Amino acid sequence: MKTIGYAAQSAESPLAPFEFTRRELRADDVAIDILYCGVCHSDLHTTRNDWGNAVYPAVPGHEIVGRVTAVGPAVTRYQPGEVVAVGCLVDSCGHCDQCRHDLENYCREGWTGTYNGKDRVTGENTLGGYARQIVVKEHFVLRVPEGLDIAKVGPLLCAGITTYSPMRHWGVGPGSRVGVVGLGGLGHMAVKFGAALGAHVTVFSRSPGKEKDAFDLGADAVLISSDEAAMAAAANSFDFIIDTVPVKHDINPYLPLLDYHGTLVLVGQIGNLDEPHTFPLVFGRRAVAGSLIGGIAETQEMLDFCGRKGIVPEVEMIRMDQINEAYERMERSDVHYRFVIDMASLEPA
Ligand code: NAP
Ligand code: ZN
């Protein structure tokens, strides 16, 4: 089917209207009219080719909420008219040990991204959610719990699961001492989940103006990362720190803040780090780890958790034609705390 979206034609060009074709429904496919799509910092990294692997034209967007319009003959779980969601993954090999354990996000053969991925049947570059329609394999389509505001659900599909999954993996729960580095899209969801899981949550921010917001989101404390005395006083006081900073930065100031056996999980910056000091790691068995989004079953678990607890992101709704301005604001850390595109604003070409 013919559709319209917004694409970047190169790393230097802004996003602009773009017509393209979605594949015909395969037996296990769901066709979705996109209602809303969240704006992730990864969209900006891909648009600008920050990771050196971008394929153009690039249509970003992996925080998708929409309505089912048609299903292939083998689809059993969804029907036209239902509101559904799609996140960062649209396919994986399905048979490796990771896929068999619901960890499609760590598929040994490489998972297929919602955008900038390689379609497993045609080999074509996948195009994401800044568009009117999308066609996705049923296994990668998620149910949206009743009662959540569908205009706000999109960011759960990436910012939500990327922070929820490591918290669950490292056992964050009542009494856990959690630190969140960087209060942006991912960071604000980490605060909400930490609070909902019963943890004591501290936000590390470079931005003094964000303190009130941090408390409103559920944080118990805020540390301005440039305040050396406050950082020193926080030594040995965290079980788990999640670092969402999108650019190369020094993680060494955070390592002594972990208590013995604590873990700092990197989810933001992808690439080289400054060398970590090994003294706090060795003396105290502290760890530095990474984590990538989450599998489909855990993403559904996270959505259902949000449904039960009434958790949604803080969003600023934008029109599709405001996307380039939104990217500029994201680069300045001026996001409160996730942009969501109202796809009704996407004009026909
Ligand atoms: P975002 O909304 O732009 O938030 C990033 C936050 O990091 C900013 O609000 C800012 O918080 C802080 N920050 C920004 N620039 C900084 C700098 N130069 N030095 C120190 N702190 C800085 O971005 P996001 O959407 O949350 O994404 C964050 C990163 O996670 C991106 O790199 C994205 O690609 C990545 N990501 C990874 C996964 C995964 O699976 N691992 C999934 C999704 C996204 P303060 O103002 O509070 O300091
Ligand atoms: Zn994302």
Tab-separated table of C-alpha atoms and ligand atoms in Angstrom:
chain	number	residue	atom	x	y	z
A	1	MET	CA	0.000	0.000	0.000
A	2	LYS	CA	1.094	3.561	-0.701
A	3	THR	CA	1.753	5.654	2.361
A	4	ILE	CA	3.328	8.913	3.385
A	5	GLY	CA	5.805	9.766	6.084
A	6	TYR	CA	8.748	11.980	6.946
A	7	ALA	CA	12.233	10.936	5.873
A	8	ALA	CA	15.793	12.187	5.950
A	9	GLN	CA	17.517	11.787	2.571
A	10	SER	CA	21.016	12.154	4.046
A	11	ALA	CA	22.787	12.817	7.346
A	12	GLU	CA	22.794	16.537	6.534
A	13	SER	CA	19.214	16.964	5.331
A	14	PRO	CA	16.231	17.753	7.574
A	15	LEU	CA	13.254	15.428	7.739
A	16	ALA	CA	10.742	16.156	4.994
A	17	PRO	CA	7.567	14.591	3.516
A	18	PHE	CA	8.223	11.323	1.685
A	19	GLU	CA	5.931	8.928	-0.199
A	20	PHE	CA	6.671	5.223	-0.141
A	21	THR	CA	5.055	1.785	-0.278
A	22	ARG	CA	4.393	-0.574	2.611
A	23	ARG	CA	4.562	-4.287	1.846
A	24	GLU	CA	1.425	-6.301	1.053
A	25	LEU	CA	0.208	-8.280	4.074
A	26	ARG	CA	2.016	-11.544	4.669
A	27	ALA	CA	-0.046	-14.311	6.330
A	28	ASP	CA	1.066	-13.300	9.849
A	29	ASP	CA	1.059	-9.519	9.329
A	30	VAL	CA	-0.982	-6.775	10.942
A	31	ALA	CA	-1.625	-3.489	9.089
A	32	ILE	CA	-1.802	-0.477	11.375
A	33	ASP	CA	-2.907	3.134	10.905
A	34	ILE	CA	-0.473	5.084	13.062
A	35	LEU	CA	-2.110	7.530	15.479
A	36	TYR	CA	0.921	8.638	17.525
A	37	CYS	CA	4.669	8.125	17.405
A	38	GLY	CA	7.135	9.095	20.131
A	39	VAL	CA	10.435	10.809	19.319
A	40	CYS	CA	13.482	8.951	20.697
A	41	HIS	CA	17.035	10.280	20.786
A	42	SER	CA	17.924	7.177	18.716
A	43	ASP	CA	15.786	8.641	15.898
A	44	LEU	CA	18.068	11.674	15.911
A	45	HIS	CA	21.231	9.493	16.057
A	46	THR	CA	20.031	7.568	12.980
A	47	THR	CA	18.851	10.633	11.062
A	48	ARG	CA	22.280	12.231	11.576
A	49	ASN	CA	24.170	8.927	11.062
A	50	ASP	CA	25.852	9.265	14.482
A	51	TRP	CA	26.372	5.484	14.582
A	52	GLY	CA	27.752	5.275	11.024
A	53	ASN	CA	25.205	2.673	9.853
A	54	ALA	CA	22.287	4.771	8.601
A	55	VAL	CA	20.591	3.852	5.311
A	56	TYR	CA	18.760	6.628	3.434
A	57	PRO	CA	16.017	7.546	2.911
A	58	ALA	CA	15.541	7.033	6.655
A	59	VAL	CA	12.074	7.134	8.211
A	60	PRO	CA	12.636	7.013	11.996
A	61	GLY	CA	10.115	6.216	14.734
A	62	HIS	CA	9.854	3.192	17.030
A	63	GLU	CA	7.345	4.305	19.656
A	64	ILE	CA	4.204	3.581	17.686
A	65	VAL	CA	0.552	3.489	18.711
A	66	GLY	CA	-2.134	2.883	16.114
A	67	ARG	CA	-5.307	1.141	15.071
A	68	VAL	CA	-5.412	-2.205	13.273
A	69	THR	CA	-6.919	-1.873	9.795
A	70	ALA	CA	-6.367	-5.378	8.385
A	71	VAL	CA	-4.794	-8.702	9.333
A	72	GLY	CA	-3.290	-11.585	7.367
A	73	PRO	CA	-5.074	-14.972	7.349
A	74	ALA	CA	-2.784	-16.536	9.984
A	75	VAL	CA	-3.204	-13.721	12.532
A	76	THR	CA	-5.097	-14.862	15.637
A	77	ARG	CA	-4.544	-12.211	18.328
A	78	TYR	CA	-5.625	-8.959	16.679
A	79	GLN	CA	-8.653	-7.677	14.824
A	80	PRO	CA	-9.357	-4.560	12.796
A	81	GLY	CA	-10.329	-1.662	15.045
A	82	GLU	CA	-8.102	-2.592	17.998
A	83	VAL	CA	-5.539	-0.122	19.359
A	84	VAL	CA	-2.075	-1.683	19.360
A	85	ALA	CA	1.541	-0.668	19.777
A	86	VAL	CA	4.867	-1.397	18.078
A	87	GLY	CA	8.301	-0.745	19.535
A	88	CYS	CA	11.887	-1.057	18.336
A	89	LEU	CA	11.740	-4.631	16.994
A	90	VAL	CA	9.717	-5.985	14.077
A	91	ASP	CA	11.388	-9.366	13.528
A	92	SER	CA	14.080	-11.784	14.728
A	93	CYS	CA	15.233	-15.284	13.751
A	94	GLY	CA	12.733	-16.907	16.116
A	95	HIS	CA	14.777	-20.065	16.705
A	96	CYS	CA	18.045	-19.178	18.476
A	97	ASP	CA	18.406	-19.635	22.245
A	98	GLN	CA	17.746	-15.931	22.847
A	99	CYS	CA	14.543	-15.828	20.773
A	100	ARG	CA	13.324	-19.059	22.380
A	101	HIS	CA	13.742	-17.385	25.779
A	102	ASP	CA	11.760	-14.271	24.800
A	103	LEU	CA	14.922	-12.226	24.330
A	104	GLU	CA	14.381	-11.304	20.677
A	105	ASN	CA	16.289	-8.093	21.435
A	106	TYR	CA	19.441	-10.235	21.795
A	107	CYS	CA	18.700	-12.507	18.777
A	108	ARG	CA	21.944	-14.297	17.823
A	109	GLU	CA	21.240	-13.684	14.147
A	110	GLY	CA	20.461	-10.018	14.722
A	111	TRP	CA	17.017	-8.588	15.363
A	112	THR	CA	15.252	-6.477	12.752
A	113	GLY	CA	14.818	-2.858	13.784
A	114	THR	CA	11.546	-1.064	13.123
A	115	TYR	CA	13.667	1.365	11.125
A	116	ASN	CA	17.150	1.122	9.670
A	117	GLY	CA	16.790	-2.670	9.787
A	118	LYS	CA	16.888	-5.246	7.016
A	119	ASP	CA	13.579	-6.936	6.185
A	120	ARG	CA	14.189	-10.687	6.601
A	121	VAL	CA	12.199	-11.550	3.451
A	122	THR	CA	13.030	-8.808	0.948
A	123	GLY	CA	16.281	-7.455	2.369
A	124	GLU	CA	14.906	-3.930	2.056
A	125	ASN	CA	15.666	-1.205	4.588
A	126	THR	CA	12.878	-0.966	7.156
A	127	LEU	CA	11.058	2.361	7.526
A	128	GLY	CA	9.621	3.387	10.871
A	129	GLY	CA	6.736	5.113	12.530
A	130	TYR	CA	6.949	8.722	11.319
A	131	ALA	CA	4.324	7.654	8.801
A	132	ARG	CA	0.629	7.152	8.251
A	133	GLN	CA	0.718	3.324	8.123
A	134	ILE	CA	2.921	0.393	9.003
A	135	VAL	CA	2.771	-3.378	8.456
A	136	VAL	CA	4.214	-5.550	11.244
A	137	LYS	CA	4.452	-9.273	11.968
A	138	GLU	CA	1.880	-10.248	14.630
A	139	HIS	CA	4.459	-11.513	17.146
A	140	PHE	CA	5.947	-7.993	17.376
A	141	VAL	CA	2.617	-6.194	17.879
A	142	LEU	CA	1.659	-5.361	21.475
A	143	ARG	CA	-1.642	-4.937	23.301
A	144	VAL	CA	-2.340	-1.535	24.856
A	145	PRO	CA	-3.948	-1.953	28.295
A	146	GLU	CA	-7.327	-0.297	28.732
A	147	GLY	CA	-7.394	2.891	30.726
A	148	LEU	CA	-4.075	4.333	29.516
A	149	ASP	CA	-4.212	7.543	27.468
A	150	ILE	CA	-3.206	6.258	24.019
A	151	ALA	CA	-1.745	9.656	23.108
A	152	LYS	CA	0.897	9.047	25.808
A	153	VAL	CA	1.577	5.315	25.456
A	154	GLY	CA	4.072	5.475	22.561
A	155	PRO	CA	7.200	6.342	24.583
A	156	LEU	CA	6.690	3.255	26.754
A	157	LEU	CA	7.653	1.167	23.717
A	158	CYS	CA	11.261	2.356	23.810
A	159	ALA	CA	12.011	4.745	26.688
A	160	GLY	CA	9.777	2.611	28.912
A	161	ILE	CA	11.062	-0.872	28.180
A	162	THR	CA	14.709	0.252	27.980
A	163	THR	CA	14.572	1.392	31.603
A	164	TYR	CA	12.111	-1.227	32.933
A	165	SER	CA	14.067	-4.229	31.607
A	166	PRO	CA	17.383	-3.588	33.404
A	167	MET	CA	15.543	-2.661	36.599
A	168	ARG	CA	13.826	-6.045	36.536
A	169	HIS	CA	17.002	-7.884	35.516
A	170	TRP	CA	19.050	-6.366	38.368
A	171	GLY	CA	16.240	-6.873	40.871
A	172	VAL	CA	15.200	-3.305	41.651
A	173	GLY	CA	12.432	-3.437	44.259
A	174	PRO	CA	11.338	-2.048	47.603
A	175	GLY	CA	14.280	-0.413	49.357
A	176	SER	CA	16.647	-0.528	46.359
A	177	ARG	CA	18.822	2.564	46.124
A	178	VAL	CA	18.553	3.648	42.480
A	179	GLY	CA	20.391	6.417	40.641
A	180	VAL	CA	19.302	7.822	37.273
A	181	VAL	CA	21.866	9.735	35.198
A	182	GLY	CA	20.348	12.195	32.688
A	183	LEU	CA	16.744	13.334	33.024
A	184	GLY	CA	15.436	13.060	29.471
A	185	GLY	CA	13.051	10.621	27.780
A	186	LEU	CA	14.633	7.451	29.166
A	187	GLY	CA	15.665	9.041	32.459
A	188	HIS	CA	12.192	10.271	33.366
A	189	MET	CA	10.751	6.796	32.760
A	190	ALA	CA	13.493	5.299	34.943
A	191	VAL	CA	12.397	7.644	37.745
A	192	LYS	CA	8.748	6.633	37.342
A	193	PHE	CA	9.545	2.908	37.278
A	194	GLY	CA	12.001	3.113	40.166
A	195	ALA	CA	9.386	4.873	42.277
A	196	ALA	CA	6.637	2.435	41.221
A	197	LEU	CA	8.860	-0.533	42.143
A	198	GLY	CA	9.364	0.912	45.626
A	199	ALA	CA	12.970	2.034	45.237
A	200	HIS	CA	14.604	5.157	46.680
A	201	VAL	CA	15.387	7.144	43.520
A	202	THR	CA	18.066	9.807	43.074
A	203	VAL	CA	18.370	11.796	39.846
A	204	PHE	CA	21.816	12.923	38.666
A	205	SER	CA	21.380	15.866	36.338
A	206	ARG	CA	23.612	18.518	34.835
A	207	SER	CA	20.621	20.819	34.729
A	208	PRO	CA	19.845	22.568	38.061
A	209	GLY	CA	16.458	23.705	36.676
A	210	LYS	CA	15.153	20.133	36.567
A	211	GLU	CA	15.031	19.534	40.350
A	212	LYS	CA	11.341	20.272	40.825
A	213	ASP	CA	10.430	18.108	37.831
A	214	ALA	CA	12.500	15.249	39.240
A	215	PHE	CA	10.602	15.341	42.523
A	216	ASP	CA	7.264	15.640	40.705
A	217	LEU	CA	8.167	12.520	38.687
A	218	GLY	CA	8.720	10.572	41.904
A	219	ALA	CA	12.404	11.049	42.740
A	220	ASP	CA	13.417	11.161	46.400
A	221	ALA	CA	16.626	13.142	45.851
A	222	VAL	CA	18.467	15.125	43.176
A	223	LEU	CA	22.221	15.464	42.811
A	224	ILE	CA	23.690	18.022	40.448
A	225	SER	CA	26.536	16.036	38.914
A	226	SER	CA	28.931	19.019	38.861
A	227	ASP	CA	28.621	19.436	42.672
A	228	GLU	CA	31.771	17.578	43.734
A	229	ALA	CA	31.084	17.765	47.466
A	230	ALA	CA	27.595	16.295	47.074
A	231	MET	CA	28.943	13.571	44.781
A	232	ALA	CA	31.679	12.679	47.313
A	233	ALA	CA	29.140	12.549	50.155
A	234	ALA	CA	27.111	9.991	48.137
A	235	ALA	CA	29.923	7.388	48.073
A	236	ASN	CA	28.809	3.744	48.509
A	237	SER	CA	25.140	4.649	48.549
A	238	PHE	CA	23.633	3.061	45.403
A	239	ASP	CA	22.700	-0.506	44.456
A	240	PHE	CA	21.888	0.318	40.858
A	241	ILE	CA	22.606	3.310	38.611
A	242	ILE	CA	21.125	3.616	35.128
A	243	ASP	CA	23.037	5.978	32.818
A	244	THR	CA	20.972	7.401	29.941
A	245	VAL	CA	23.382	10.090	28.692
A	246	PRO	CA	23.399	9.976	24.866
A	247	VAL	CA	26.961	11.218	24.283
A	248	LYS	CA	30.473	10.164	25.230
A	249	HIS	CA	31.067	11.036	28.877
A	250	ASP	CA	33.132	10.026	31.887
A	251	ILE	CA	31.434	7.346	34.008
A	252	ASN	CA	34.223	7.322	36.606
A	253	PRO	CA	32.560	9.863	38.943
A	254	TYR	CA	29.645	7.422	39.358
A	255	LEU	CA	31.563	4.208	40.116
A	256	PRO	CA	32.493	5.040	43.754
A	257	LEU	CA	28.871	6.024	44.342
A	258	LEU	CA	27.854	2.379	43.901
A	259	ASP	CA	27.830	0.324	47.064
A	260	TYR	CA	29.735	-2.978	47.088
A	261	HIS	CA	28.245	-5.405	44.496
A	262	GLY	CA	26.301	-2.572	42.870
A	263	THR	CA	25.889	-2.179	39.091
A	264	LEU	CA	26.005	0.792	36.762
A	265	VAL	CA	24.022	0.011	33.609
A	266	LEU	CA	24.721	1.965	30.446
A	267	VAL	CA	21.752	2.363	28.123
A	268	GLY	CA	22.487	5.717	26.519
A	269	GLN	CA	25.795	6.189	24.837
A	270	ILE	CA	26.822	3.550	22.317
A	271	GLY	CA	30.500	3.621	21.366
A	272	ASN	CA	33.795	4.176	23.152
A	273	LEU	CA	33.987	5.184	26.791
A	274	ASP	CA	36.765	6.843	28.679
A	275	GLU	CA	38.627	4.051	30.439
A	276	PRO	CA	36.776	3.016	33.630
A	277	HIS	CA	38.884	3.092	36.809
A	278	THR	CA	39.168	-0.509	37.922
A	279	PHE	CA	39.880	0.194	41.597
A	280	PRO	CA	36.200	0.674	42.595
A	281	LEU	CA	35.228	-2.282	40.393
A	282	VAL	CA	37.725	-4.736	41.872
A	283	PHE	CA	37.538	-3.541	45.483
A	284	GLY	CA	33.830	-4.000	46.075
A	285	ARG	CA	32.836	-6.191	43.112
A	286	ARG	CA	31.083	-3.265	41.464
A	287	ALA	CA	30.049	-3.829	37.849
A	288	VAL	CA	29.539	-1.815	34.691
A	289	ALA	CA	26.984	-3.365	32.345
A	290	GLY	CA	24.820	-2.509	29.359
A	291	SER	CA	21.250	-3.263	28.364
A	292	LEU	CA	19.288	-3.072	25.109
A	293	ILE	CA	15.527	-2.340	25.034
A	294	GLY	CA	13.693	-5.570	26.021
A	295	GLY	CA	12.041	-8.654	24.539
A	296	ILE	CA	8.443	-8.739	23.359
A	297	ALA	CA	7.031	-10.649	26.361
A	298	GLU	CA	8.739	-8.283	28.790
A	299	THR	CA	7.522	-5.277	26.792
A	300	GLN	CA	3.963	-6.571	27.188
A	301	GLU	CA	4.627	-7.160	30.902
A	302	MET	CA	5.839	-3.538	31.195
A	303	LEU	CA	2.747	-2.201	29.371
A	304	ASP	CA	0.473	-4.258	31.647
A	305	PHE	CA	2.394	-2.991	34.712
A	306	CYS	CA	1.807	0.588	33.471
A	307	GLY	CA	-1.875	-0.243	32.956
A	308	ARG	CA	-2.219	-1.481	36.540
A	309	LYS	CA	-0.266	1.411	38.050
A	310	GLY	CA	-1.535	4.142	35.711
A	311	ILE	CA	1.980	5.019	34.527
A	312	VAL	CA	2.381	7.093	31.369
A	313	PRO	CA	5.233	9.307	30.172
A	314	GLU	CA	5.164	13.097	30.366
A	315	VAL	CA	4.648	14.108	26.757
A	316	GLU	CA	4.661	17.225	24.644
A	317	MET	CA	2.489	16.704	21.585
A	318	ILE	CA	3.862	18.066	18.303
A	319	ARG	CA	2.758	18.216	14.686
A	320	MET	CA	4.729	16.184	12.156
A	321	ASP	CA	6.080	19.375	10.574
A	322	GLN	CA	7.594	20.420	13.935
A	323	ILE	CA	9.939	17.426	14.009
A	324	ASN	CA	13.125	19.240	12.963
A	325	GLU	CA	12.585	21.858	15.661
A	326	ALA	CA	11.933	19.041	18.175
A	327	TYR	CA	15.293	17.476	17.249
A	328	GLU	CA	17.050	20.791	17.884
A	329	ARG	CA	15.396	21.047	21.269
A	330	MET	CA	16.354	17.440	22.076
A	331	GLU	CA	19.990	18.265	21.310
A	332	ARG	CA	19.780	21.120	23.832
A	333	SER	CA	18.207	18.754	26.454
A	334	ASP	CA	15.068	20.877	26.242
A	335	VAL	CA	12.606	17.966	26.337
A	336	HIS	CA	9.856	17.641	28.984
A	337	TYR	CA	10.070	14.693	28.751
A	338	ARG	CA	9.163	13.103	25.441
A	339	PHE	CA	7.910	14.563	22.183
A	340	VAL	CA	5.053	12.619	20.612
A	341	ILE	CA	3.930	13.260	17.038
A	342	ASP	CA	0.176	13.460	16.496
A	343	MET	CA	-0.025	11.630	13.176
A	344	ALA	CA	-3.341	13.314	12.333
A	345	SER	CA	-1.131	16.326	11.547
A	346	LEU	CA	0.596	14.491	8.675
A	347	GLU	CA	-0.775	16.197	5.567
A	348	PRO	CA	-1.303	14.241	2.353
A	349	ALA	CA	1.455	15.039	-0.173
B	1	NAP	P1	17.045	12.567	25.679
B	1	NAP	O1	15.577	12.635	25.896
B	1	NAP	O2	17.698	13.540	24.782
B	1	NAP	O3	17.699	12.617	27.161
B	1	NAP	C1	19.075	12.514	27.394
B	1	NAP	C2	19.422	13.253	28.683
B	1	NAP	O4	20.833	13.050	28.934
B	1	NAP	C3	19.257	14.753	28.617
B	1	NAP	O5	17.955	15.180	28.940
B	1	NAP	C4	20.277	15.262	29.624
B	1	NAP	O6	19.758	15.202	30.936
B	1	NAP	C5	21.373	14.232	29.496
B	1	NAP	N1	22.416	14.745	28.578
B	1	NAP	C6	22.266	15.187	27.335
B	1	NAP	N2	23.427	15.599	26.802
B	1	NAP	C7	24.342	15.411	27.767
B	1	NAP	C8	25.720	15.662	27.841
B	1	NAP	N3	26.393	16.217	26.819
B	1	NAP	N4	26.333	15.351	28.981
B	1	NAP	C9	25.652	14.831	30.018
B	1	NAP	N5	24.319	14.578	29.989
B	1	NAP	C10	23.682	14.864	28.885
B	1	NAP	O7	17.475	11.143	25.109
B	1	NAP	P2	16.738	9.718	25.295
B	1	NAP	O8	15.723	9.544	24.238
B	1	NAP	O9	16.418	9.526	26.709
B	1	NAP	O10	17.913	8.729	24.876
B	1	NAP	C11	19.104	8.665	25.627
B	1	NAP	C12	20.100	7.753	24.948
B	1	NAP	O11	19.630	6.408	25.058
B	1	NAP	C13	20.286	7.995	23.443
B	1	NAP	O12	21.644	7.863	23.143
B	1	NAP	C14	19.503	6.879	22.800
B	1	NAP	O13	19.999	6.544	21.518
B	1	NAP	C15	19.759	5.771	23.785
B	1	NAP	N6	18.786	4.669	23.759
B	1	NAP	C16	19.249	3.431	24.073
B	1	NAP	C17	18.383	2.364	24.127
B	1	NAP	C18	18.859	1.003	24.531
B	1	NAP	O14	18.184	0.024	24.250
B	1	NAP	N7	19.973	0.876	25.214
B	1	NAP	C19	17.035	2.558	23.826
B	1	NAP	C20	16.594	3.851	23.544
B	1	NAP	C21	17.470	4.907	23.501
B	1	NAP	P3	20.156	16.293	32.045
B	1	NAP	O15	19.772	17.629	31.469
B	1	NAP	O16	19.312	15.882	33.196
B	1	NAP	O17	21.607	16.165	32.343
B	2	ZN	ZN	14.258	4.546	21.101
